[in-house]
PDB file of C-alpha atoms and ligand atoms in Angstrom:
ATOM      1  CA  UNK A 346       6.585  13.467 -14.821  1.00 95.00           C
ATOM      2  CA  UNK A 347       5.805   9.905 -13.765  1.00 98.00           C
ATOM      3  CA  UNK A 348       2.038   9.491 -13.298  1.00 98.00           C
ATOM      4  CA  UNK A 349       0.723   7.096 -10.687  1.00 98.00           C
ATOM      5  CA  UNK A 350      -2.924   6.226 -10.035  1.00 98.00           C
ATOM      6  CA  UNK A 351      -3.816   4.542  -6.752  1.00 99.00           C
ATOM      7  CA  UNK A 352      -7.149   2.725  -6.610  1.00 99.00           C
ATOM      8  CA  UNK A 353      -7.842   1.843  -3.003  1.00 98.00           C
ATOM      9  CA  UNK A 354      -8.785   2.592   0.565  1.00 98.00           C
ATOM     10  CA  UNK A 355      -8.884   5.818   2.539  1.00 98.00           C
ATOM     11  CA  UNK A 356      -9.180   5.528   6.332  1.00 98.00           C
ATOM     12  CA  UNK A 357      -8.992   7.670   9.417  1.00 98.00           C
ATOM     13  CA  UNK A 358      -6.531   5.940  11.775  1.00 98.00           C
ATOM     14  CA  UNK A 359      -6.976   6.144  15.557  1.00 97.00           C
ATOM     15  CA  UNK A 360      -3.632   5.151  17.031  1.00 96.00           C
ATOM     16  CA  UNK A 361      -3.044   4.309  20.705  1.00 96.00           C
ATOM     17  CA  UNK A 362       0.486   3.631  21.945  1.00 95.00           C
ATOM     18  CA  UNK A 363       0.810   1.013  24.699  1.00 96.00           C
ATOM     19  CA  UNK A 364       3.668  -0.854  26.395  1.00 95.00           C
ATOM     20  CA  UNK A 365       2.334  -4.281  25.428  1.00 96.00           C
ATOM     21  CA  UNK A 366      -0.352  -5.161  22.864  1.00 96.00           C
ATOM     22  CA  UNK A 367      -3.650  -5.985  24.628  1.00 93.00           C
ATOM     23  CA  UNK A 368      -4.542  -9.585  25.420  1.00 94.00           C
ATOM     24  CA  UNK A 369      -8.004 -11.089  25.039  1.00 93.00           C
ATOM     25  CA  UNK A 370     -10.421  -9.595  27.574  1.00 95.00           C
ATOM     26  CA  UNK A 371      -7.918  -6.995  28.793  1.00 93.00           C
ATOM     27  CA  UNK A 372      -8.550  -3.262  29.202  1.00 94.00           C
ATOM     28  CA  UNK A 373      -5.411  -1.187  28.816  1.00 93.00           C
ATOM     29  CA  UNK A 374      -4.672   2.472  29.399  1.00 95.00           C
ATOM     30  CA  UNK A 375      -2.802   3.950  26.470  1.00 96.00           C
ATOM     31  CA  UNK A 376       0.212   6.212  26.989  1.00 95.00           C
ATOM     32  CA  UNK A 377      -0.382   8.271  23.829  1.00 95.00           C
ATOM     33  CA  UNK A 378      -2.857   8.933  21.021  1.00 95.00           C
ATOM     34  CA  UNK A 379      -2.647  10.213  17.451  1.00 91.00           C
ATOM     35  CA  UNK A 380      -5.299  10.401  14.764  1.00 93.00           C
ATOM     36  CA  UNK A 381      -3.849  10.355  11.307  1.00 93.00           C
ATOM     37  CA  UNK A 382      -4.778   9.902   7.675  1.00 98.00           C
ATOM     38  CA  UNK A 383      -4.464   6.221   6.800  1.00 98.00           C
ATOM     39  CA  UNK A 384      -5.775   3.447   4.586  1.00 98.00           C
ATOM     40  CA  UNK A 385      -3.373   1.388   2.530  1.00 98.00           C
ATOM     41  CA  UNK A 386      -4.449   3.079  -0.705  1.00 98.00           C
ATOM     42  CA  UNK A 387      -4.149   6.642   0.573  1.00 98.00           C
ATOM     43  CA  UNK A 388      -0.854   5.848   2.329  1.00 98.00           C
ATOM     44  CA  UNK A 389       0.619   4.516  -0.909  1.00 98.00           C
ATOM     45  CA  UNK A 390      -0.642   7.581  -2.774  1.00 98.00           C
ATOM     46  CA  UNK A 391       0.947   9.975  -0.267  1.00 98.00           C
ATOM     47  CA  UNK A 392       4.191   7.969  -0.252  1.00 98.00           C
ATOM     48  CA  UNK A 393       4.471   8.147  -4.061  1.00 98.00           C
ATOM     49  CA  UNK A 394       3.592  11.846  -4.088  1.00 98.00           C
ATOM     50  CA  UNK A 395       6.191  12.760  -1.442  1.00 98.00           C
ATOM     51  CA  UNK A 396       8.774  10.884  -3.516  1.00 98.00           C
ATOM     52  CA  UNK A 397       8.072  13.084  -6.511  1.00 98.00           C
ATOM     53  CA  UNK A 398       5.411  11.406  -8.682  1.00 98.00           C
ATOM     54  CA  UNK A 399       2.241  13.029  -9.994  1.00 98.00           C
ATOM     55  CA  UNK A 400      -0.481  11.093  -8.149  1.00 98.00           C
ATOM     56  CA  UNK A 401      -4.252  10.688  -8.486  1.00 98.00           C
ATOM     57  CA  UNK A 402      -6.528   8.517  -6.415  1.00 98.00           C
ATOM     58  CA  UNK A 403      -9.806   6.666  -7.033  1.00 98.00           C
ATOM     59  CA  UNK A 404     -11.604   5.830  -3.789  1.00 98.00           C
ATOM     60  CA  UNK A 405     -14.588   6.647  -1.593  1.00 98.00           C
ATOM     61  CA  UNK A 406     -15.220   8.367   1.733  1.00 98.00           C
ATOM     62  CA  UNK A 407     -18.390   9.199   3.638  1.00 98.00           C
ATOM     63  CA  UNK A 408     -20.187  12.538   3.743  1.00 98.00           C
ATOM     64  CA  UNK A 409     -18.782  13.072   7.236  1.00 98.00           C
ATOM     65  CA  UNK A 410     -16.115  15.076   9.048  1.00 98.00           C
ATOM     66  CA  UNK A 411     -13.475  12.343   8.603  1.00 98.00           C
ATOM     67  CA  UNK A 412     -14.199  12.304   4.880  1.00 98.00           C
ATOM     68  CA  UNK A 413     -13.771  16.098   4.690  1.00 98.00           C
ATOM     69  CA  UNK A 414     -10.506  15.990   6.638  1.00 98.00           C
ATOM     70  CA  UNK A 415      -9.016  13.119   4.645  1.00 98.00           C
ATOM     71  CA  UNK A 416      -9.835  14.629   1.255  1.00 98.00           C
ATOM     72  CA  UNK A 417      -8.488  17.961   2.411  1.00 98.00           C
ATOM     73  CA  UNK A 418      -5.235  16.465   3.587  1.00 98.00           C
ATOM     74  CA  UNK A 419      -4.738  14.446   0.365  1.00 98.00           C
ATOM     75  CA  UNK A 420      -5.406  17.621  -1.639  1.00 98.00           C
ATOM     76  CA  UNK A 421      -2.820  19.501   0.421  1.00 98.00           C
ATOM     77  CA  UNK A 422      -0.297  16.776  -0.432  1.00 98.00           C
ATOM     78  CA  UNK A 423      -0.863  17.681  -4.082  1.00 98.00           C
ATOM     79  CA  UNK A 424      -2.799  14.518  -4.923  1.00 98.00           C
ATOM     80  CA  UNK A 425      -5.619  14.739  -7.461  1.00 98.00           C
ATOM     81  CA  UNK A 426      -8.745  13.949  -5.387  1.00 98.00           C
ATOM     82  CA  UNK A 427     -11.311  14.556  -8.172  1.00 98.00           C
ATOM     83  CA  UNK A 428     -12.019  10.825  -8.454  1.00 98.00           C
ATOM     84  CA  UNK A 429     -12.799  10.230  -4.785  1.00 98.00           C
ATOM     85  CA  UNK A 430     -16.537   9.780  -4.389  1.00 98.00           C
ATOM     86  CA  UNK A 431     -18.618  10.818  -1.359  1.00 98.00           C
ATOM     87  CA  UNK A 432     -21.120   8.188  -0.235  1.00 98.00           C
ATOM     88  CA  UNK A 433     -23.865   7.829   2.403  1.00 98.00           C
ATOM     89  CA  UNK A 434     -21.806   5.352   4.419  1.00 98.00           C
ATOM     90  CA  UNK A 435     -19.272   6.370   7.089  1.00 98.00           C
ATOM     91  CA  UNK A 436     -15.654   6.892   6.087  1.00 98.00           C
ATOM     92  CA  UNK A 437     -13.445   3.848   6.686  1.00 98.00           C
ATOM     93  CA  UNK A 438     -11.418   3.857   9.864  1.00 98.00           C
ATOM     94  CA  UNK A 439      -8.753   1.824  11.564  1.00 98.00           C
ATOM     95  CA  UNK A 440      -8.159   1.178  15.242  1.00 97.00           C
ATOM     96  CA  UNK A 441      -4.425   0.805  15.672  1.00 96.00           C
ATOM     97  CA  UNK A 442      -2.415  -0.157  18.763  1.00 96.00           C
ATOM     98  CA  UNK A 443       1.358   0.187  18.742  1.00 94.00           C
ATOM     99  CA  UNK A 444       3.592  -1.327  21.422  1.00 94.00           C
ATOM    100  CA  UNK A 445       6.983  -0.213  22.743  1.00 93.00           C
ATOM    101  CA  UNK A 446       8.810  -2.330  20.128  1.00 90.00           C
ATOM    102  CA  UNK A 447       6.947  -0.646  17.272  1.00 88.00           C
ATOM    103  CA  UNK A 448       4.768  -3.703  16.604  1.00 89.00           C
ATOM    104  CA  UNK A 449       1.078  -3.127  15.990  1.00 92.00           C
ATOM    105  CA  UNK A 450      -2.403  -4.545  15.641  1.00 94.00           C
ATOM    106  CA  UNK A 451      -4.843  -2.958  13.183  1.00 94.00           C
ATOM    107  CA  UNK A 452      -8.604  -3.487  12.946  1.00 96.00           C
ATOM    108  CA  UNK A 453     -10.240  -1.879   9.914  1.00 97.00           C
ATOM    109  CA  UNK A 454     -13.868  -0.810   9.515  1.00 98.00           C
ATOM    110  CA  UNK A 455     -14.135  -0.648   5.717  1.00 98.00           C
ATOM    111  CA  UNK A 456     -17.222   1.602   5.514  1.00 98.00           C
ATOM    112  CA  UNK A 457     -17.180   3.752   2.369  1.00 98.00           C
ATOM    113  CA  UNK A 458     -14.210   1.857   0.899  1.00 98.00           C
ATOM    114  CA  UNK A 459     -16.513  -0.968  -0.109  1.00 98.00           C
ATOM    115  CA  UNK A 460     -18.442   1.428  -2.353  1.00 98.00           C
ATOM    116  CA  UNK A 461     -15.506   1.545  -4.765  1.00 98.00           C
ATOM    117  CA  UNK A 462     -17.199  -0.585  -7.390  1.00 98.00           C
ATOM    118  CA  UNK A 463     -16.702  -1.595 -11.016  1.00 98.00           C
ATOM    119  CA  UNK A 464     -19.078   1.127 -12.179  1.00 98.00           C
ATOM    120  CA  UNK A 465     -16.902   3.806 -10.574  1.00 98.00           C
ATOM    121  CA  UNK A 466     -13.755   2.319 -12.110  1.00 98.00           C
ATOM    122  CA  UNK A 467     -15.442   2.102 -15.504  1.00 98.00           C
ATOM    123  CA  UNK A 468     -16.354   5.765 -15.377  1.00 98.00           C
ATOM    124  CA  UNK A 469     -12.642   6.560 -14.965  1.00 98.00           C
ATOM    125  CA  UNK A 470     -11.244   4.396 -17.774  1.00 98.00           C
ATOM    126  CA  UNK A 471      -9.746   7.528 -19.346  1.00 98.00           C
ATOM    127  CA  UNK A 472      -7.971   8.309 -16.051  1.00 98.00           C
ATOM    128  CA  UNK A 473      -6.451   4.826 -16.016  1.00 98.00           C
ATOM    129  CA  UNK A 474      -5.368   5.347 -19.595  1.00 98.00           C
ATOM    130  CA  UNK A 475      -3.726   8.636 -18.631  1.00 98.00           C
ATOM    131  CA  UNK A 476      -1.429   7.122 -15.948  1.00 98.00           C
ATOM    132  CA  UNK A 477       1.769   5.067 -16.105  1.00 98.00           C
ATOM    133  CA  UNK A 478       1.448   2.920 -12.984  1.00 98.00           C
ATOM    134  CA  UNK A 479      -1.716   1.665 -11.287  1.00 98.00           C
ATOM    135  CA  UNK A 480      -1.341   0.567  -7.646  1.00 98.00           C
ATOM    136  CA  UNK A 481      -3.952  -1.673  -6.005  1.00 98.00           C
ATOM    137  CA  UNK A 482      -4.424  -3.243  -2.562  1.00 98.00           C
ATOM    138  CA  UNK A 483      -7.182  -5.399  -1.033  1.00 98.00           C
ATOM    139  CA  UNK A 484      -9.136  -2.959   1.158  1.00 98.00           C
ATOM    140  CA  UNK A 485     -11.752  -2.430  -1.574  1.00 98.00           C
ATOM    141  CA  UNK A 486     -13.933  -5.229  -3.038  1.00 98.00           C
ATOM    142  CA  UNK A 487     -11.980  -8.008  -4.753  1.00 98.00           C
ATOM    143  CA  UNK A 488     -14.081  -7.834  -7.936  1.00 98.00           C
ATOM    144  CA  UNK A 489     -13.168  -4.131  -8.210  1.00 98.00           C
ATOM    145  CA  UNK A 490      -9.472  -4.953  -7.808  1.00 98.00           C
ATOM    146  CA  UNK A 491      -9.710  -7.598 -10.519  1.00 98.00           C
ATOM    147  CA  UNK A 492     -11.662  -5.304 -12.829  1.00 98.00           C
ATOM    148  CA  UNK A 493      -9.203  -2.425 -12.313  1.00 98.00           C
ATOM    149  CA  UNK A 494      -6.190  -4.634 -13.004  1.00 98.00           C
ATOM    150  CA  UNK A 495      -7.837  -5.948 -16.164  1.00 98.00           C
ATOM    151  CA  UNK A 496      -8.691  -2.468 -17.406  1.00 98.00           C
ATOM    152  CA  UNK A 497      -5.213  -1.199 -16.612  1.00 98.00           C
ATOM    153  CA  UNK A 498      -3.628  -4.065 -18.539  1.00 97.00           C
ATOM    154  CA  UNK A 499      -5.971  -3.439 -21.485  1.00 98.00           C
ATOM    155  CA  UNK A 500      -4.293  -0.037 -21.733  1.00 98.00           C
ATOM    156  CA  UNK A 501      -0.794  -1.466 -21.286  1.00 98.00           C
ATOM    157  CA  UNK A 502      -0.213   0.077 -17.841  1.00 98.00           C
ATOM    158  CA  UNK A 503       2.162  -1.274 -15.204  1.00 98.00           C
ATOM    159  CA  UNK A 504       0.109  -2.829 -12.422  1.00 98.00           C
ATOM    160  CA  UNK A 505       1.333  -3.231  -8.837  1.00 98.00           C
ATOM    161  CA  UNK A 506      -0.840  -5.339  -6.525  1.00 98.00           C
ATOM    162  CA  UNK A 507      -0.095  -5.143  -2.827  1.00 98.00           C
ATOM    163  CA  UNK A 508      -2.204  -8.111  -1.613  1.00 98.00           C
ATOM    164  CA  UNK A 509      -2.929  -6.637   1.813  1.00 98.00           C
ATOM    165  CA  UNK A 510      -4.771  -7.562   3.902  1.00 97.00           C
ATOM    166  CA  UNK A 511      -4.224 -11.096   2.559  1.00 96.00           C
ATOM    167  CA  UNK A 512      -7.182 -12.766   0.899  1.00 94.00           C
ATOM    168  CA  UNK A 513      -7.574 -15.573  -1.573  1.00 95.00           C
ATOM    169  CA  UNK A 514      -6.938 -14.123  -5.035  1.00 97.00           C
ATOM    170  CA  UNK A 515      -8.958 -14.986  -8.144  1.00 97.00           C
ATOM    171  CA  UNK A 516      -6.919 -17.274 -10.412  1.00 96.00           C
ATOM    172  CA  UNK A 517      -7.120 -14.961 -13.430  1.00 97.00           C
ATOM    173  CA  UNK A 518      -5.770 -11.879 -11.633  1.00 98.00           C
ATOM    174  CA  UNK A 519      -2.105 -12.864 -11.997  1.00 98.00           C
ATOM    175  CA  UNK A 520      -2.044 -12.293 -15.750  1.00 96.00           C
ATOM    176  CA  UNK A 521      -2.945  -8.616 -15.222  1.00 97.00           C
ATOM    177  CA  UNK A 522      -0.292  -7.912 -12.585  1.00 97.00           C
ATOM    178  CA  UNK A 523       3.293  -6.832 -13.175  1.00 98.00           C
ATOM    179  CA  UNK A 524       4.431  -6.753  -9.543  1.00 98.00           C
ATOM    180  CA  UNK A 525       2.779  -8.560  -6.642  1.00 98.00           C
ATOM    181  CA  UNK A 526       4.137  -7.364  -3.302  1.00 98.00           C
ATOM    182  CA  UNK A 527       3.051  -9.462  -0.287  1.00 98.00           C
ATOM    183  CA  UNK A 528       4.803  -9.450   3.076  1.00 98.00           C
ATOM    184  CA  UNK A 529       5.878 -12.777   4.556  1.00 97.00           C
ATOM    185  CA  UNK A 530       2.556 -13.448   6.286  1.00 96.00           C
ATOM    186  CA  UNK A 531       0.458 -12.474   3.283  1.00 98.00           C
ATOM    187  CA  UNK A 532       2.599 -14.646   1.004  1.00 98.00           C
ATOM    188  CA  UNK A 533       2.054 -17.694   3.244  1.00 98.00           C
ATOM    189  CA  UNK A 534      -1.664 -16.976   3.492  1.00 97.00           C
ATOM    190  CA  UNK A 535      -2.143 -16.590  -0.276  1.00 97.00           C
ATOM    191  CA  UNK A 536      -0.103 -19.648  -1.241  1.00 98.00           C
ATOM    192  CA  UNK A 537      -0.501 -21.930   1.804  1.00 97.00           C
ATOM    193  CA  UNK A 538       3.315 -22.326   1.741  1.00 98.00           C
ATOM    194  CA  UNK A 539       5.564 -21.098   4.583  1.00 97.00           C
ATOM    195  CA  UNK A 540       8.900 -21.145   2.758  1.00 98.00           C
ATOM    196  CA  UNK A 541       9.426 -17.729   1.123  1.00 98.00           C
ATOM    197  CA  UNK A 542      11.258 -18.974  -1.965  1.00 98.00           C
ATOM    198  CA  UNK A 543       8.883 -21.862  -2.611  1.00 98.00           C
ATOM    199  CA  UNK A 544       5.853 -19.645  -2.059  1.00 98.00           C
ATOM    200  CA  UNK A 545       7.210 -17.015  -4.437  1.00 98.00           C
ATOM    201  CA  UNK A 546       7.827 -19.734  -7.026  1.00 98.00           C
ATOM    202  CA  UNK A 547       4.210 -20.797  -6.559  1.00 98.00           C
ATOM    203  CA  UNK A 548       3.063 -17.237  -7.418  1.00 98.00           C
ATOM    204  CA  UNK A 549       5.243 -17.295 -10.532  1.00 97.00           C
ATOM    205  CA  UNK A 550       3.687 -20.660 -11.456  1.00 97.00           C
ATOM    206  CA  UNK A 551       0.261 -19.061 -11.056  1.00 97.00           C
ATOM    207  CA  UNK A 552       1.265 -16.412 -13.601  1.00 96.00           C
ATOM    208  CA  UNK A 553       2.824 -13.575 -11.576  1.00 95.00           C
ATOM    209  CA  UNK A 554       5.567 -11.861 -13.588  1.00 97.00           C
ATOM    210  CA  UNK A 555       7.461 -10.351 -10.672  1.00 98.00           C
ATOM    211  CA  UNK A 556       7.135 -11.211  -6.988  1.00 98.00           C
ATOM    212  CA  UNK A 557       8.487  -8.814  -4.358  1.00 98.00           C
ATOM    213  CA  UNK A 558       8.265 -10.006  -0.757  1.00 98.00           C
ATOM    214  CA  UNK A 559       8.763  -7.478   2.024  1.00 98.00           C
ATOM    215  CA  UNK A 560      10.552  -9.060   4.980  1.00 96.00           C
ATOM    216  CA  UNK A 561      10.646  -6.196   7.522  1.00 91.00           C
ATOM    217  CA  UNK A 562      14.040  -5.993   9.195  1.00 88.00           C
ATOM    218  CA  UNK A 563      15.314  -8.748   6.867  1.00 93.00           C
ATOM    219  CA  UNK A 564      14.849  -6.557   3.774  1.00 96.00           C
ATOM    220  CA  UNK A 565      13.123  -7.833   0.651  1.00 97.00           C
ATOM    221  CA  UNK A 566      13.176 -10.791  -1.726  1.00 98.00           C
ATOM    222  CA  UNK A 567      12.546 -10.696  -5.467  1.00 98.00           C
ATOM    223  CA  UNK A 568      11.701 -13.433  -7.925  1.00 98.00           C
ATOM    224  CA  UNK A 569      10.945 -12.772 -11.571  1.00 98.00           C
ATOM    225  CA  UNK A 570      13.551 -11.837 -14.080  1.00 94.00           C
ATOM    226  CA  UNK A 571      16.151 -13.565 -11.864  1.00 96.00           C
ATOM    227  CA  UNK A 572      16.276 -13.728  -8.084  1.00 98.00           C
ATOM    228  CA  UNK A 573      17.496 -11.141  -5.563  1.00 97.00           C
ATOM    229  CA  UNK A 574      17.766 -10.625  -1.833  1.00 97.00           C
ATOM    230  CA  UNK A 575      18.184  -7.015  -0.748  1.00 97.00           C
ATOM    231  CA  UNK A 576      19.111  -6.158   2.848  1.00 95.00           C
ATOM    232  CA  UNK A 577      17.180  -3.742   5.005  1.00 92.00           C
ATOM    233  CA  UNK A 578      18.582  -0.654   6.718  1.00 94.00           C
ATOM    234  CA  UNK A 579      19.185  -0.957  10.456  1.00 89.00           C
ATOM    235  CA  UNK A 580      17.086   1.665  12.149  1.00 91.00           C
ATOM    236  CA  UNK A 581      15.294   1.980  15.504  1.00 91.00           C
ATOM    237  CA  UNK A 582      11.597   1.354  14.742  1.00 91.00           C
ATOM    238  CA  UNK A 583       8.941   3.098  16.836  1.00 92.00           C
ATOM    239  CA  UNK A 584       5.932   2.136  14.662  1.00 93.00           C
ATOM    240  CA  UNK A 585       5.858  -0.169  11.650  1.00 93.00           C
ATOM    241  CA  UNK A 586       2.406   1.095  10.485  1.00 94.00           C
ATOM    242  CA  UNK A 587       2.459   2.032   6.769  1.00 96.00           C
ATOM    243  CA  UNK A 588       6.025   0.774   6.241  1.00 96.00           C
ATOM    244  CA  UNK A 589       4.677  -1.713   3.690  1.00 97.00           C
ATOM    245  CA  UNK A 590       2.604   1.043   2.075  1.00 98.00           C
ATOM    246  CA  UNK A 591       5.544   3.388   1.707  1.00 98.00           C
ATOM    247  CA  UNK A 592       7.589   0.495   0.285  1.00 98.00           C
ATOM    248  CA  UNK A 593       4.939   0.010  -2.420  1.00 98.00           C
ATOM    249  CA  UNK A 594       4.710   3.701  -3.279  1.00 98.00           C
ATOM    250  CA  UNK A 595       8.495   3.892  -3.435  1.00 98.00           C
ATOM    251  CA  UNK A 596       8.814   0.754  -5.557  1.00 98.00           C
ATOM    252  CA  UNK A 597       6.435   2.170  -8.170  1.00 98.00           C
ATOM    253  CA  UNK A 598       8.242   5.529  -8.197  1.00 98.00           C
ATOM    254  CA  UNK A 599      11.681   3.944  -8.490  1.00 98.00           C
ATOM    255  CA  UNK A 600      10.664   1.526 -11.255  1.00 98.00           C
ATOM    256  CA  UNK A 601       8.731   4.256 -13.040  1.00 98.00           C
ATOM    257  CA  UNK A 602      11.820   6.464 -12.985  1.00 97.00           C
ATOM    258  CA  UNK A 603      13.784   3.690 -14.674  1.00 98.00           C
ATOM    259  CA  UNK A 604      15.774   2.231 -11.753  1.00 98.00           C
ATOM    260  CA  UNK A 605      16.799  -1.420 -11.979  1.00 98.00           C
ATOM    261  CA  UNK A 606      14.875  -3.827  -9.760  1.00 98.00           C
ATOM    262  CA  UNK A 607      17.869  -4.033  -7.396  1.00 97.00           C
ATOM    263  CA  UNK A 608      18.125  -0.248  -7.057  1.00 98.00           C
ATOM    264  CA  UNK A 609      14.343   0.021  -6.722  1.00 98.00           C
ATOM    265  CA  UNK A 610      14.283  -2.505  -3.878  1.00 98.00           C
ATOM    266  CA  UNK A 611      17.107  -0.721  -2.070  1.00 98.00           C
ATOM    267  CA  UNK A 612      15.257   2.576  -2.441  1.00 98.00           C
ATOM    268  CA  UNK A 613      11.950   1.074  -1.284  1.00 98.00           C
ATOM    269  CA  UNK A 614      13.683  -0.596   1.700  1.00 97.00           C
ATOM    270  CA  UNK A 615      15.079   2.798   2.714  1.00 97.00           C
ATOM    271  CA  UNK A 616      11.670   4.468   2.432  1.00 98.00           C
ATOM    272  CA  UNK A 617      10.043   1.636   4.426  1.00 97.00           C
ATOM    273  CA  UNK A 618      12.713   1.905   7.138  1.00 97.00           C
ATOM    274  CA  UNK A 619      12.326   5.694   7.438  1.00 97.00           C
ATOM    275  CA  UNK A 620       8.549   5.268   7.815  1.00 97.00           C
ATOM    276  CA  UNK A 621       9.058   3.205  10.991  1.00 95.00           C
ATOM    277  CA  UNK A 622      10.821   6.076  12.778  1.00 95.00           C
ATOM    278  CA  UNK A 623       7.594   7.994  13.496  1.00 94.00           C
ATOM    279  CA  UNK A 624       4.188   7.125  14.982  1.00 93.00           C
ATOM    280  CA  UNK A 625       1.217   7.026  12.584  1.00 93.00           C
ATOM    281  CA  UNK A 626       0.615   6.276   8.919  1.00 96.00           C
ATOM    282  CA  UNK A 627       0.687   9.277   6.547  1.00 97.00           C
ATOM    283  CA  UNK A 628       2.386  11.522   9.101  1.00 95.00           C
ATOM    284  CA  UNK A 629       5.382   9.193   9.067  1.00 96.00           C
ATOM    285  CA  UNK A 630       5.931   8.970   5.288  1.00 98.00           C
ATOM    286  CA  UNK A 631       9.276  10.443   4.191  1.00 98.00           C
ATOM    287  CA  UNK A 632       9.917  13.064   1.511  1.00 98.00           C
ATOM    288  CA  UNK A 633      12.269  12.571  -1.444  1.00 98.00           C
ATOM    289  CA  UNK A 634      14.980  14.796   0.088  1.00 98.00           C
ATOM    290  CA  UNK A 635      14.973  12.870   3.398  1.00 97.00           C
ATOM    291  CA  UNK A 636      15.410   9.608   1.520  1.00 98.00           C
ATOM    292  CA  UNK A 637      18.254  11.050  -0.542  1.00 97.00           C
ATOM    293  CA  UNK A 638      19.982  12.233   2.639  1.00 97.00           C
ATOM    294  CA  UNK A 639      19.427   8.847   4.346  1.00 97.00           C
ATOM    295  CA  UNK A 640      20.872   6.930   1.391  1.00 96.00           C
ATOM    296  CA  UNK A 641      24.093   8.958   1.562  1.00 90.00           C
TER     297      UNK A 641
HETATM  298  O1  RIB B1373      -1.033  -0.338   6.235  1.00 92.87           O
HETATM  299  C1  RIB B1373      -1.449   0.505   7.275  1.00 92.87           C
HETATM  300  C2  RIB B1373      -2.876   0.884   7.086  1.00 92.87           C
HETATM  301  O2  RIB B1373      -3.694  -0.254   7.191  1.00 92.87           O
HETATM  302  C3  RIB B1373      -3.403   1.846   8.113  1.00 92.87           C
HETATM  303  O3  RIB B1373      -3.215   3.189   7.760  1.00 92.87           O
HETATM  304  C4  RIB B1373      -4.872   1.453   8.253  1.00 92.87           C
HETATM  305  O4  RIB B1373      -5.762   2.431   7.882  1.00 92.87           O
HETATM  306  C5  RIB B1373      -5.019   0.175   7.432  1.00 92.87           C
HETATM  307  O5  RIB B1373      -5.593   0.406   6.219  1.00 92.87           O
END
């Protein structure tokens, strides 16, 4: 079975639904509330697991109730949680607002996630060696992301970097990454270029082997071994939270199972679209069978 290791964040999401996103200085009454497992890392792990991969996660949570709940729920998903450390800092959380169009704002308190350090990664070198794909995001310290990518490449693993939330990337990281997967905003932020094709070319010039840009309702764009534009699926979105995360989990699963890049993008677009049909992060991630049915 395909083995995927996610090294990244684990958050408790507090989601309020509102008609309009709040403006500066405004107090709003929410018309609904959900708390849900979140964090880009954990979301990507759950997405990959529900799509059929064997998944393990390296991360950190606090010694608190949220930490207990999140570990428990990842374990129930069938994810190997043995490499998640408990620290004396509160579990990461995210305050999410979602409006009536499904658009959101997310503020993250990193907390325990910033305790995922090089030492922890080093202690799990054998775990990295034992997996096929390593998925990384930017909600843990940048030096840990760089170190993990380097270690993964040393062992010849496929490395997916979802550069979210967008931050300046160290120049040397590109040589360790097989797939870099920004959305439109992240791509512009990382490169300083607004045009999607030119910005993707810039990432290739920096050393990225394959660039996959998620474009929401416009689908996705690929530059690497050729160039591709793959359309999205038209679907009524109620909450876009974790759509990018499920896309990343799905991309790794599809590529790991031997699909072509075009088929993998179509599959990941479908998984991303399905994720927007429910409120919340992990609660909205689709299972393999649902995706199969949807693609019919
Ligand atoms: O990508 C969505 C995720 O971003 C949320 O689950 C939240 O926790 C933040 O990490």
